[in-house]
CSV table of C-alpha atoms in Angstrom, one decimal:
chain,number,residue,atom,x,y,z
A,1,MET,CA,-16.4,9.6,4.1
A,2,ASP,CA,-16.4,6.7,6.5
A,3,ASN,CA,-15.5,7.2,10.1
A,4,GLU,CA,-12.1,5.5,10.3
A,5,THR,CA,-12.1,2.7,12.9
A,6,ILE,CA,-9.4,0.2,13.4
A,7,LEU,CA,-9.6,-3.4,14.8
A,8,GLN,CA,-6.6,-4.7,16.6
A,9,ALA,CA,-7.1,-8.1,15.3
A,10,PHE,CA,-5.3,-10.1,18.0
A,11,GLU,CA,-4.6,-10.5,21.7
A,12,TRP,CA,-1.7,-12.0,23.6
A,13,GLU,CA,-3.4,-15.2,24.6
A,14,LEU,CA,-4.6,-16.4,21.2
A,15,LYS,CA,-4.3,-20.1,20.7
A,16,PRO,CA,-1.0,-21.0,18.8
A,17,ASP,CA,-2.9,-23.2,16.3
A,18,HIS,CA,-1.8,-21.5,13.1
A,19,GLN,CA,-5.4,-20.7,12.3
A,20,HIS,CA,-5.8,-17.0,12.9
A,21,TRP,CA,-5.0,-15.7,9.4
A,22,GLN,CA,-7.7,-18.0,8.0
A,23,LEU,CA,-10.1,-16.9,10.8
A,24,LEU,CA,-9.7,-13.3,10.1
A,25,ALA,CA,-10.1,-13.8,6.4
A,26,GLN,CA,-13.5,-15.6,7.1
A,27,LYS,CA,-14.6,-12.7,9.1
A,28,ALA,CA,-13.9,-9.9,6.6
A,29,ASP,CA,-17.5,-9.3,5.8
A,30,LEU,CA,-18.4,-9.1,9.4
A,31,PHE,CA,-15.7,-6.6,10.1
A,32,GLN,CA,-16.9,-4.5,7.3
A,33,ARG,CA,-20.5,-4.6,8.5
A,34,LEU,CA,-19.4,-3.5,11.9
A,35,GLY,CA,-17.9,-0.4,10.5
A,36,PHE,CA,-14.2,-1.2,10.8
A,37,THR,CA,-12.2,0.5,8.0
A,38,ALA,CA,-8.8,-1.1,8.7
A,39,LEU,CA,-7.3,-4.1,10.7
A,40,TRP,CA,-4.0,-3.9,12.6
A,41,LEU,CA,-2.5,-7.3,12.3
A,42,PRO,CA,0.1,-8.9,14.7
A,43,PRO,CA,3.7,-9.1,13.6
A,44,ALA,CA,4.0,-11.7,10.7
A,45,SER,CA,7.6,-12.5,11.0
A,46,LYS,CA,9.1,-15.6,12.7
A,47,GLY,CA,9.9,-15.0,16.3
A,48,ALA,CA,12.4,-16.7,18.5
A,49,ALA,CA,9.7,-18.9,20.2
A,50,GLY,CA,8.5,-20.2,16.8
A,51,ALA,CA,4.8,-21.1,16.7
A,52,GLN,CA,4.4,-19.8,20.3
A,53,ASP,CA,5.6,-16.4,19.7
A,54,VAL,CA,3.2,-13.6,19.7
A,55,GLY,CA,5.5,-11.9,17.2
A,56,TYR,CA,7.4,-9.4,19.3
A,57,GLY,CA,10.5,-11.7,19.9
A,58,THR,CA,11.7,-11.0,16.3
A,59,TYR,CA,14.0,-13.7,14.8
A,60,ASP,CA,13.9,-13.6,11.1
A,61,LEU,CA,12.1,-10.6,9.4
A,62,TYR,CA,12.1,-12.5,6.0
A,63,ASP,CA,10.3,-15.6,7.3
A,64,LEU,CA,6.7,-14.9,7.3
A,65,GLY,CA,5.7,-18.6,8.0
A,66,GLU,CA,7.6,-20.1,5.1
A,67,PHE,CA,10.7,-21.8,6.6
A,68,ASP,CA,11.3,-24.5,9.1
A,69,GLN,CA,12.9,-22.4,11.7
A,70,LYS,CA,12.6,-22.3,15.5
A,71,GLY,CA,10.6,-25.6,15.4
A,72,SER,CA,7.9,-24.5,13.1
A,73,ILE,CA,7.1,-23.5,9.5
A,74,PRO,CA,4.1,-21.6,10.2
A,75,THR,CA,4.1,-18.6,12.8
A,76,LYS,CA,1.6,-18.7,15.6
A,77,TYR,CA,-1.0,-17.2,13.1
A,78,GLY,CA,-0.3,-19.2,10.0
A,79,THR,CA,1.7,-19.4,6.9
A,80,LYS,CA,3.1,-16.8,4.6
A,81,ASP,CA,0.5,-17.8,1.8
A,82,GLU,CA,-2.3,-17.5,4.4
A,83,TYR,CA,-1.1,-14.1,5.4
A,84,LEU,CA,-0.9,-12.7,1.9
A,85,LYS,CA,-4.3,-14.1,1.1
A,86,LEU,CA,-5.7,-12.5,4.2
A,87,ILE,CA,-4.4,-9.2,3.1
A,88,ALA,CA,-5.8,-9.4,-0.3
A,89,THR,CA,-9.2,-10.6,1.1
A,90,LEU,CA,-9.4,-7.7,3.4
A,91,GLN,CA,-8.4,-5.2,0.8
A,92,GLU,CA,-11.2,-6.7,-1.6
A,93,LYS,CA,-13.7,-5.9,1.1
A,94,GLY,CA,-12.5,-2.3,1.3
A,95,LEU,CA,-10.6,-2.8,4.6
A,96,LYS,CA,-7.0,-1.4,5.0
A,97,VAL,CA,-4.3,-3.5,6.5
A,98,TYR,CA,-1.7,-2.2,8.9
A,99,ALA,CA,1.3,-4.5,9.6
A,100,ASP,CA,3.0,-4.6,13.1
A,101,ILE,CA,6.8,-3.7,12.6
A,102,VAL,CA,9.3,-4.7,15.4
A,103,PHE,CA,12.7,-3.0,14.7
A,104,ASN,CA,13.9,-2.6,18.3
A,105,HIS,CA,15.5,-6.0,18.9
A,106,PHE,CA,16.2,-9.5,17.6
A,107,LEU,CA,16.0,-12.6,19.8
A,108,GLY,CA,17.1,-16.3,19.3
A,109,ALA,CA,20.5,-15.9,17.7
A,110,ASP,CA,22.0,-19.0,15.9
A,111,GLU,CA,25.6,-18.6,17.2
A,112,THR,CA,27.6,-16.8,19.8
A,113,GLU,CA,30.5,-14.4,19.3
A,114,GLU,CA,33.3,-13.2,21.5
A,115,VAL,CA,33.0,-9.4,21.9
A,116,SER,CA,34.2,-6.6,24.0
A,117,ALA,CA,31.6,-5.0,26.2
A,118,VAL,CA,30.9,-2.7,29.1
A,119,LYS,CA,28.4,-3.5,31.8
A,120,TYR,CA,25.8,-0.8,32.7
A,121,SER,CA,23.3,-0.5,35.6
A,122,TRP,CA,19.8,-1.9,35.1
A,123,ASP,CA,18.4,1.3,36.7
A,124,ASN,CA,20.6,3.9,35.3
A,125,ARG,CA,21.8,3.1,31.8
A,126,ASN,CA,24.2,6.0,31.9
A,127,GLN,CA,26.2,4.4,34.8
A,128,GLN,CA,28.9,2.1,33.9
A,129,ILE,CA,29.7,-0.6,36.3
A,130,SER,CA,32.6,-2.4,34.7
A,131,GLY,CA,35.5,-1.6,32.4
A,132,GLU,CA,35.7,-3.3,29.0
A,133,GLU,CA,35.6,-7.1,29.2
A,134,GLN,CA,35.3,-9.9,26.9
A,135,ILE,CA,31.9,-11.7,26.9
A,136,GLU,CA,30.3,-14.5,24.7
A,137,ALA,CA,27.2,-13.1,23.2
A,138,TRP,CA,24.4,-14.7,21.3
A,139,THR,CA,24.5,-12.1,18.4
A,140,LYS,CA,25.2,-14.1,15.2
A,141,PHE,CA,22.0,-14.6,13.1
A,142,THR,CA,22.6,-17.0,10.2
A,143,PHE,CA,18.9,-18.2,9.4
A,144,PRO,CA,20.0,-21.7,8.4
A,145,GLY,CA,16.5,-22.7,7.6
A,146,ARG,CA,16.0,-19.9,5.0
A,147,LYS,CA,19.5,-20.7,3.4
A,148,GLY,CA,19.9,-17.1,2.1
A,149,GLN,CA,16.5,-16.9,0.2
A,150,TYR,CA,15.3,-13.3,-0.3
A,151,ASP,CA,18.4,-12.0,1.5
A,152,ASP,CA,21.8,-13.5,2.4
A,153,TYR,CA,22.9,-11.0,5.0
A,154,ILE,CA,24.4,-12.5,8.3
A,155,TRP,CA,23.6,-10.2,11.3
A,156,THR,CA,26.6,-10.1,13.7
A,157,TRP,CA,27.4,-8.2,17.0
A,158,ARG,CA,28.3,-5.1,14.8
A,159,ASN,CA,24.5,-4.7,14.1
A,160,PHE,CA,23.8,-4.5,17.8
A,161,SER,CA,24.6,-2.0,20.6
A,162,GLY,CA,23.7,-4.2,23.5
A,163,VAL,CA,22.7,-7.6,25.0
A,164,ASP,CA,21.5,-8.8,28.4
A,165,TYR,CA,23.4,-12.0,28.8
A,166,ASP,CA,27.0,-13.3,28.8
A,167,ALA,CA,27.0,-17.0,27.9
A,168,ARG,CA,30.4,-17.4,29.3
A,169,SER,CA,29.8,-16.2,32.8
A,170,LYS,CA,26.0,-16.8,32.7
A,171,ASP,CA,25.6,-13.4,33.9
A,172,HIS,CA,22.4,-11.5,33.2
A,173,ALA,CA,23.3,-7.9,32.9
A,174,ILE,CA,23.1,-5.0,30.5
A,175,TYR,CA,26.2,-5.0,28.2
A,176,ASN,CA,27.1,-2.3,25.8
A,177,LEU,CA,28.9,-3.9,22.9
A,178,GLY,CA,32.2,-2.5,21.6
A,179,ASP,CA,32.0,0.4,24.2
A,180,ARG,CA,29.9,2.3,21.7
A,181,GLY,CA,27.5,3.9,24.3
A,182,TRP,CA,23.8,4.3,23.8
A,183,VAL,CA,21.9,6.4,21.3
A,184,PRO,CA,21.2,9.8,23.0
A,185,ASP,CA,17.9,10.6,21.3
A,186,VAL,CA,15.5,8.1,23.1
A,187,ASP,CA,13.3,8.2,26.1
A,188,GLY,CA,15.0,9.3,29.3
A,189,GLU,CA,13.5,6.7,31.5
A,190,LYS,CA,16.3,4.7,33.3
A,191,GLY,CA,18.7,7.5,32.3
A,192,ASN,CA,18.6,6.3,28.6
A,193,PHE,CA,16.0,3.6,27.5
A,194,ASP,CA,17.8,2.7,24.3
A,195,TYR,CA,18.2,-0.8,25.5
A,196,LEU,CA,15.1,-2.8,26.1
A,197,MET,CA,15.7,-6.4,25.5
A,198,GLY,CA,17.6,-9.1,23.4
A,199,CYS,CA,19.9,-7.9,20.8
A,200,ASN,CA,19.4,-4.2,20.6
A,201,LEU,CA,19.6,-3.0,17.0
A,202,ASP,CA,22.2,-0.2,16.6
A,203,MET,CA,20.5,2.4,14.5
A,204,GLU,CA,23.9,4.2,13.9
A,205,TYR,CA,25.4,1.4,12.1
A,206,PRO,CA,25.1,1.9,8.4
A,207,GLU,CA,24.6,-1.8,7.6
A,208,THR,CA,21.8,-2.1,10.1
A,209,ILE,CA,20.0,0.9,8.6
A,210,GLN,CA,20.5,-0.4,5.0
A,211,ASN,CA,19.4,-3.9,5.8
A,212,LEU,CA,16.2,-2.7,7.6
A,213,ASP,CA,15.4,-0.5,4.5
A,214,ASN,CA,16.0,-3.5,2.2
A,215,TRP,CA,13.6,-5.4,4.2
A,216,GLY,CA,10.9,-2.7,4.2
A,217,ARG,CA,11.1,-2.5,0.4
A,218,TRP,CA,10.9,-6.3,0.0
A,219,PHE,CA,8.0,-6.5,2.6
A,220,LEU,CA,5.9,-3.7,1.1
A,221,ASP,CA,6.4,-4.9,-2.5
A,222,LEU,CA,5.3,-8.4,-1.3
A,223,THR,CA,2.4,-7.5,0.9
A,224,GLU,CA,1.1,-4.3,-0.4
A,225,VAL,CA,-0.1,-3.3,3.0
A,226,ASP,CA,-1.6,0.1,3.7
A,227,GLY,CA,0.3,1.2,6.6
A,228,PHE,CA,2.4,0.2,9.7
A,229,ARG,CA,2.2,-0.1,13.6
A,230,LEU,CA,5.7,0.6,14.9
A,231,ASP,CA,6.6,-1.2,18.0
A,232,ALA,CA,8.6,0.4,21.0
A,233,VAL,CA,9.5,3.7,19.3
A,234,LYS,CA,10.5,5.3,22.7
A,235,HIS,CA,13.6,2.9,22.6
A,236,ILE,CA,14.6,3.6,19.0
A,237,GLN,CA,16.6,6.8,17.9
A,238,PHE,CA,13.7,9.3,17.5
A,239,ASP,CA,14.4,10.3,14.0
A,240,TYR,CA,15.3,6.9,12.7
A,241,PHE,CA,11.9,6.3,11.0
A,242,VAL,CA,11.9,9.5,8.9
A,243,ASP,CA,14.0,8.1,6.1
A,244,TRP,CA,12.6,4.6,6.4
A,245,LEU,CA,8.9,6.0,6.0
A,246,LEU,CA,9.8,8.3,3.3
A,247,HIS,CA,11.1,5.5,1.3
A,248,ARG,CA,8.1,3.4,1.9
A,249,ARG,CA,5.7,6.2,0.9
A,250,GLU,CA,7.7,6.7,-2.3
A,251,GLU,CA,7.4,3.0,-3.1
A,252,LYS,CA,3.8,2.9,-2.3
A,253,GLY,CA,3.0,6.2,-4.1
A,254,ASP,CA,0.7,7.0,-1.2
A,255,GLN,CA,0.8,8.5,2.3
A,256,LEU,CA,0.6,5.3,4.3
A,257,PHE,CA,-1.0,5.4,7.7
A,258,VAL,CA,1.7,4.9,10.5
A,259,VAL,CA,1.1,4.7,14.2
A,260,GLY,CA,3.8,4.4,16.8
A,261,GLU,CA,3.8,2.8,20.3
A,262,TYR,CA,5.4,5.4,22.7
A,263,TRP,CA,4.5,4.1,26.1
A,264,SER,CA,4.3,7.0,28.4
A,265,GLU,CA,1.7,8.8,30.4
A,266,ASP,CA,3.4,12.2,29.9
A,267,VAL,CA,1.8,13.8,26.8
A,268,THR,CA,4.8,16.3,26.5
A,269,LYS,CA,7.1,13.2,25.6
A,270,LEU,CA,4.5,12.2,23.0
A,271,GLU,CA,4.5,15.6,21.6
A,272,ASN,CA,8.4,15.8,21.6
A,273,TYR,CA,8.5,12.5,19.6
A,274,LEU,CA,6.1,13.9,17.1
A,275,ASP,CA,8.3,16.9,16.5
A,276,SER,CA,11.6,14.8,16.5
A,277,SER,CA,10.1,12.4,14.0
A,278,GLY,CA,9.1,14.9,11.5
A,279,ASN,CA,5.3,14.6,12.1
A,280,LEU,CA,5.1,11.6,10.0
A,281,ILE,CA,3.8,9.2,12.7
A,282,TYR,CA,0.5,9.1,14.6
A,283,LEU,CA,0.9,7.9,18.2
A,284,PHE,CA,-1.4,5.9,20.5
A,285,ASP,CA,-3.0,8.1,23.2
A,286,VAL,CA,-1.5,6.3,26.2
A,287,PRO,CA,-2.4,9.0,28.6
A,288,LEU,CA,-6.0,8.7,27.7
A,289,HIS,CA,-5.8,4.9,28.3
A,290,PHE,CA,-4.6,5.8,31.9
A,291,ASN,CA,-7.3,8.3,32.4
A,292,PHE,CA,-9.9,5.5,31.6
A,293,GLN,CA,-8.1,3.1,34.0
A,294,GLN,CA,-8.1,5.7,36.8
A,295,ALA,CA,-11.8,6.6,36.2
A,296,ALA,CA,-12.6,2.8,36.3
A,297,THR,CA,-10.9,2.2,39.6
A,298,SER,CA,-12.0,5.4,41.5
A,299,MET,CA,-15.4,4.1,42.8
A,300,GLY,CA,-17.2,7.2,41.3
A,301,ALA,CA,-14.7,9.7,42.7
A,302,TYR,CA,-13.1,10.5,39.3
A,303,ASP,CA,-14.0,13.9,38.0
A,304,MET,CA,-15.4,13.1,34.5
A,305,ARG,CA,-14.9,16.6,33.2
A,306,GLN,CA,-11.2,15.8,33.3
A,307,ILE,CA,-11.3,12.6,31.2
A,308,PHE,CA,-9.5,14.2,28.3
A,309,ASP,CA,-7.0,16.2,30.4
A,310,HIS,CA,-3.3,15.9,29.6
A,311,THR,CA,-4.0,13.6,26.6
A,312,LEU,CA,-2.7,13.5,23.1
A,313,LEU,CA,-6.4,13.9,22.0
A,314,ALA,CA,-6.4,17.3,23.8
A,315,ALA,CA,-2.9,18.4,22.7
A,316,ARG,CA,-2.5,17.0,19.2
A,317,PRO,CA,-5.9,15.5,18.2
A,318,GLU,CA,-4.9,15.1,14.6
A,319,TYR,CA,-2.2,12.7,15.6
A,320,ALA,CA,-4.0,10.8,18.3
A,321,VAL,CA,-4.9,7.1,17.9
A,322,THR,CA,-7.3,6.3,20.8
A,323,PHE,CA,-7.7,3.0,22.5
A,324,VAL,CA,-9.2,1.5,25.7
A,325,ASP,CA,-7.0,-1.6,26.1
A,326,ASN,CA,-4.5,-3.6,24.1
A,327,HIS,CA,-2.4,-6.8,24.1
A,328,ASP,CA,0.2,-5.0,26.5
A,329,THR,CA,-2.3,-3.9,29.0
A,330,GLN,CA,-4.1,-7.2,29.5
A,331,ASN,CA,-3.4,-9.1,32.7
A,332,GLY,CA,-0.1,-10.6,33.2
A,333,GLN,CA,1.7,-8.5,30.7
A,334,SER,CA,4.6,-6.1,31.6
A,335,LEU,CA,2.4,-3.0,30.9
A,336,GLU,CA,-0.7,-4.6,32.7
A,337,SER,CA,-3.3,-1.6,33.3
A,338,TRP,CA,-6.6,-3.2,32.4
A,339,VAL,CA,-9.8,-1.0,32.2
A,340,GLU,CA,-12.4,-2.6,34.4
A,341,GLY,CA,-15.3,-4.1,32.6
A,342,TRP,CA,-18.0,-1.8,34.0
A,343,PHE,CA,-16.4,1.1,32.5
A,344,LYS,CA,-15.6,-0.3,29.1
A,345,ALA,CA,-18.8,0.9,27.4
A,346,HIS,CA,-18.1,4.4,28.8
A,347,ALA,CA,-14.6,4.4,27.4
A,348,TYR,CA,-15.5,3.1,24.0
A,349,ALA,CA,-18.2,5.7,23.7
A,350,LEU,CA,-15.5,8.3,24.5
A,351,ILE,CA,-13.5,7.1,21.6
A,352,LEU,CA,-16.0,5.9,19.0
A,353,LEU,CA,-18.8,8.5,19.3
A,354,ARG,CA,-16.7,11.7,19.3
A,355,LYS,CA,-15.3,13.6,16.3
A,356,LEU,CA,-11.6,13.6,17.0
A,357,GLY,CA,-9.0,10.8,17.1
A,358,THR,CA,-8.7,7.6,15.3
A,359,PRO,CA,-10.1,4.9,17.5
A,360,VAL,CA,-8.9,1.2,17.9
A,361,VAL,CA,-11.1,-1.5,19.2
A,362,PHE,CA,-9.1,-4.4,20.9
A,363,TRP,CA,-9.8,-8.0,19.9
A,364,GLY,CA,-9.9,-9.0,23.7
A,365,ASP,CA,-12.9,-6.6,24.1
A,366,LEU,CA,-14.6,-7.7,21.0
A,367,TYR,CA,-14.1,-11.5,21.6
A,368,GLY,CA,-13.0,-11.8,25.1
A,369,ILE,CA,-9.9,-13.4,26.5
A,370,PRO,CA,-11.0,-17.1,27.3
A,371,THR,CA,-7.7,-18.0,28.9
A,372,GLN,CA,-8.1,-15.3,31.5
A,373,GLY,CA,-11.8,-15.8,32.0
A,374,ILE,CA,-12.5,-12.3,30.5
A,375,ASP,CA,-15.8,-12.0,28.6
A,376,PRO,CA,-16.4,-9.8,25.6
A,377,VAL,CA,-17.7,-6.2,26.3
A,378,GLY,CA,-20.6,-7.6,24.3
A,379,ARG,CA,-23.8,-6.0,22.9
A,380,GLU,CA,-22.9,-2.5,24.0
A,381,LEU,CA,-19.7,-2.5,22.0
A,382,LEU,CA,-21.4,-3.8,18.9
A,383,ILE,CA,-24.0,-1.0,19.2
A,384,LEU,CA,-21.4,1.6,19.6
A,385,LEU,CA,-19.6,0.4,16.5
A,386,LEU,CA,-22.9,0.6,14.5
A,387,LEU,CA,-23.6,4.0,15.9
A,388,ARG,CA,-20.2,5.2,14.8
A,389,LYS,CA,-20.6,3.7,11.2
A,390,HIS,CA,-24.1,5.0,10.6
A,391,LEU,CA,-24.9,8.1,12.9
A,392,ALA,CA,-21.6,9.7,14.1
A,393,TYR,CA,-21.7,12.7,11.7
A,394,GLY,CA,-22.0,16.4,12.0
A,395,ASN,CA,-20.8,18.9,14.6
A,396,GLN,CA,-20.0,18.1,18.2
A,397,VAL,CA,-21.2,20.1,21.2
A,398,ASP,CA,-19.9,19.1,24.7
A,399,HIS,CA,-21.6,19.3,28.0
A,400,PHE,CA,-18.9,18.7,30.5
A,401,ASP,CA,-20.3,20.7,33.4
A,402,ASP,CA,-20.7,18.1,36.2
A,403,PRO,CA,-18.0,15.9,37.9
A,404,ASP,CA,-20.2,12.8,37.7
A,405,ARG,CA,-22.5,13.3,34.6
A,406,ILE,CA,-21.1,14.4,31.2
A,407,GLY,CA,-22.6,14.4,27.7
A,408,TRP,CA,-22.3,15.5,24.1
A,409,VAL,CA,-24.1,15.6,21.0
A,410,ARG,CA,-23.4,15.0,17.3
A,411,THR,CA,-25.8,17.0,15.3
A,412,GLY,CA,-26.1,14.7,12.3
A,413,ASP,CA,-26.0,15.8,8.6
A,414,TYR,CA,-28.0,15.6,5.5
A,415,GLU,CA,-25.7,13.0,3.9
A,416,HIS,CA,-26.5,10.2,6.5
A,417,GLU,CA,-30.1,9.6,7.1
A,418,LEU,CA,-31.2,9.8,10.8
A,419,SER,CA,-27.6,10.7,11.9
A,420,GLY,CA,-26.9,12.5,15.1
A,421,TYR,CA,-27.4,11.6,18.7
A,422,ALA,CA,-27.0,12.6,22.4
A,423,VAL,CA,-24.7,10.8,24.7
A,424,ILE,CA,-24.9,11.0,28.5
A,425,MET,CA,-22.8,8.9,31.0
A,426,THR,CA,-22.0,8.9,34.7
A,427,ASN,CA,-19.5,7.1,36.9
A,428,ALA,CA,-21.6,7.7,39.9
A,429,SER,CA,-25.2,8.6,40.5
A,430,GLY,CA,-27.7,8.9,37.7
A,431,GLY,CA,-29.4,12.2,36.6
A,432,GLU,CA,-30.2,14.1,33.4
A,433,LEU,CA,-28.8,16.7,31.1
A,434,GLU,CA,-30.5,19.2,28.8
A,435,MET,CA,-28.8,19.2,25.4
A,436,THR,CA,-29.7,20.3,22.0
A,437,ILE,CA,-28.9,18.0,19.1
A,438,SER,CA,-30.0,20.1,16.1
A,439,ALA,CA,-33.2,21.7,14.7
A,440,LEU,CA,-32.9,19.1,12.0
A,441,HIS,CA,-34.4,16.8,14.5
A,442,GLY,CA,-37.1,19.1,16.0
A,443,GLY,CA,-40.1,17.3,17.1
A,444,LYS,CA,-38.7,13.9,16.8
A,445,THR,CA,-38.6,11.2,19.5
A,446,PHE,CA,-35.2,10.0,20.8
A,447,VAL,CA,-34.7,6.7,22.8
A,448,ASP,CA,-31.7,5.1,24.3
A,449,ALA,CA,-30.0,2.7,21.8
A,450,PHE,CA,-28.7,0.6,24.5
A,451,GLY,CA,-32.1,0.2,26.3
A,452,ASN,CA,-30.5,1.1,29.7
A,453,ASN,CA,-33.1,3.8,30.2
A,454,GLU,CA,-36.7,3.6,28.9
A,455,ALA,CA,-37.3,7.4,28.5
A,456,LYS,CA,-38.6,8.6,25.3
A,457,VAL,CA,-37.5,12.1,24.7
A,458,VAL,CA,-39.4,14.3,22.4
A,459,LEU,CA,-37.3,17.1,21.1
A,460,ASP,CA,-38.7,20.7,20.8
A,461,GLU,CA,-38.6,22.6,17.5
A,462,ASN,CA,-35.0,23.6,18.1
A,463,GLY,CA,-34.0,19.9,18.8
A,464,ARG,CA,-33.6,20.4,22.5
A,465,GLY,CA,-34.5,17.6,25.1
A,466,VAL,CA,-33.8,16.4,28.5
A,467,PHE,CA,-31.8,13.2,28.6
A,468,PRO,CA,-31.7,10.9,31.7
A,469,VAL,CA,-29.1,8.3,32.7
A,470,ASN,CA,-29.1,5.6,35.4
A,471,ASP,CA,-26.5,5.2,38.1
A,472,GLY,CA,-23.2,4.2,36.8
A,473,GLN,CA,-24.5,3.8,33.2
A,474,ILE,CA,-24.3,5.3,29.7
A,475,SER,CA,-27.2,6.0,27.4
A,476,VAL,CA,-27.0,7.1,23.7
A,477,TYR,CA,-30.3,8.7,22.5
A,478,VAL,CA,-31.0,8.2,18.8
A,479,ASN,CA,-34.0,8.7,16.5
A,480,GLU,CA,-36.7,6.2,17.5
A,481,ALA,CA,-37.0,5.5,13.8
A,482,ILE,CA,-33.4,3.8,13.7
A,483,ALA,CA,-33.3,2.6,17.2
A,484,GLU,CA,-34.5,-1.0,16.6
A,485,THR,CA,-32.1,-1.4,13.6
A,486,ILE,CA,-29.1,-0.3,15.8
A,487,ARG,CA,-30.1,-2.5,18.7
A,488,ASN,CA,-30.6,-5.6,16.5
A,489,VAL,CA,-27.1,-6.8,16.9
A,490,GLU,CA,-28.0,-10.3,17.5
A,491,ASP,CA,-28.2,-10.9,13.7
A,492,LEU,CA,-24.5,-10.3,13.5
A,493,ASP,CA,-22.7,-13.6,13.5
A,494,LEU,CA,-19.8,-12.5,15.6
A,495,TYR,CA,-18.4,-16.0,16.2
C-alpha cells in the first residue's frame, strides 16, 4: 500500500492568471513520481473578488468559472471545464482529488435588505451592546450572471445569522440578524466564535441546510472528487457536517476522505470536535505546526523530545493530518506563523518519514513563494518525498533520549526492496546516536541520503550502527545501494 501523501496544490500569492488548473494537469506525472497520492485543490467556486479571489470569499457556489460574475468568467485558477479536466487527469494518474469547501460565510451580495438586528461586542460575542434596530444589510444573493442555471434559489437575510456592516449607518460592527442569537456548539473563543466574517450562514435555518445539501449533491455528481477539505469548522455548528457527509458518502458509494480546519493550539478542543462531529472527519494537527514554529525560533533551546507533546498525532493519530505550513500561515495572513527555513527539512522529516499521521506538503514549500522572496525548501524536500515513497516501511523505533538530538528508524520490509532507514536530527550541536535498524540489513553500509554527513556506517549482524549528524542538521541514512537513486532529484523536472 502506498504511503498516503497529500499536496496542498496552491498558496495564497499565486498569480491570478487563470492558468493554475492547466498547470496542475501538466504536472500530474511529476506529482505521481514524487509519491503524492492526493491533491488538495483550492476552492473552485466564484468568490466575491472574482479572478482575484483565492476562493475563501464565497459568492456563488454553483459558479466554478463558467459565468460572467464579479468581473470575470474564470476564477483565479481557471474555468469550470479546466477544473473538471484537471480532476479527470489526476484521477487517471491514480491521484485522488480533495475539494476545498467553504460553508461558513458568503461575501459580495447583490442587493441590500432592511432587517432587524442586535449589535454584539467584537471581543465577547455573548455581550449585546444594543437593542433591536433596523439596519441595511448586504444579504441578498440573486446571482444575476448565472440566471438560475443549475439552481434558482435566492439567498436572503433569513439564511444568515450575522453580518458585520450596516450600509445605512456605515457602521462596522457585529450584527445578529433577527435577534436569533448565535449557535452554541462552536468554539468558545471570543465567548462564541459562530461569527467570523461576511454573511454568516445560519446552520439552524432549514432552507440553508437544504440548499447546501442540494449543492453538495450537484457538486459531487459533477466533479466526482474523492474527498473534501472543510474550511473554518470551529465557526460552524459542530455536528452540522454529520448529515451532509453521510449524504455524500451514500452518493459516492465510498468512504470519502474528509479533513477539517479547526485552528487551535489546544488539542483537547480538537478531540472534542472529533467526538462532536461523529468521528467522520480528520483534522489538521495545528498544535504540531506550532511546535515546529517554536522549535524553529528557539535558537536551539527547544527540547526536541517534546516535539510531539500535546499534539493530535499523540492524542488521536488515526485522525491527524500533519503539515508544516499552509496558505494561512504564510507571511501577511491572519494566522501568520511561518516555520523558519532552516528547520523545514527537520519538520518535513517529522511528518513524512514516520509511521503515523497523514502528511500534507505545502505548495509554497515545494515551489517557493516568489512574491514574498521565499525560496522552495528544495532538494531536501524532494529527497524526503522519495524516501517516503520508496523506503518508509516496516516498524518504527524511536530514540528520543536527548533534548537536542533525536532519531528513529524504520525497519523496512520484504515487499519494498532496500526499504528502511535511520533518521537523526539536531536543533543545536551535532553528535551521534546508536540505533538498530533491523537484522534484515546486517552487514550493509548505510550513508546519508542528503549528503550532509559523509560517514559510511557499516551495520553489525543485528543491523546496529552509530549514526552521526552535524550541527543544526538532519541526516537520513539509507542503504548505499539506493542512495544515488534517491539523491538524483535533479532529473525531476519540477518546473
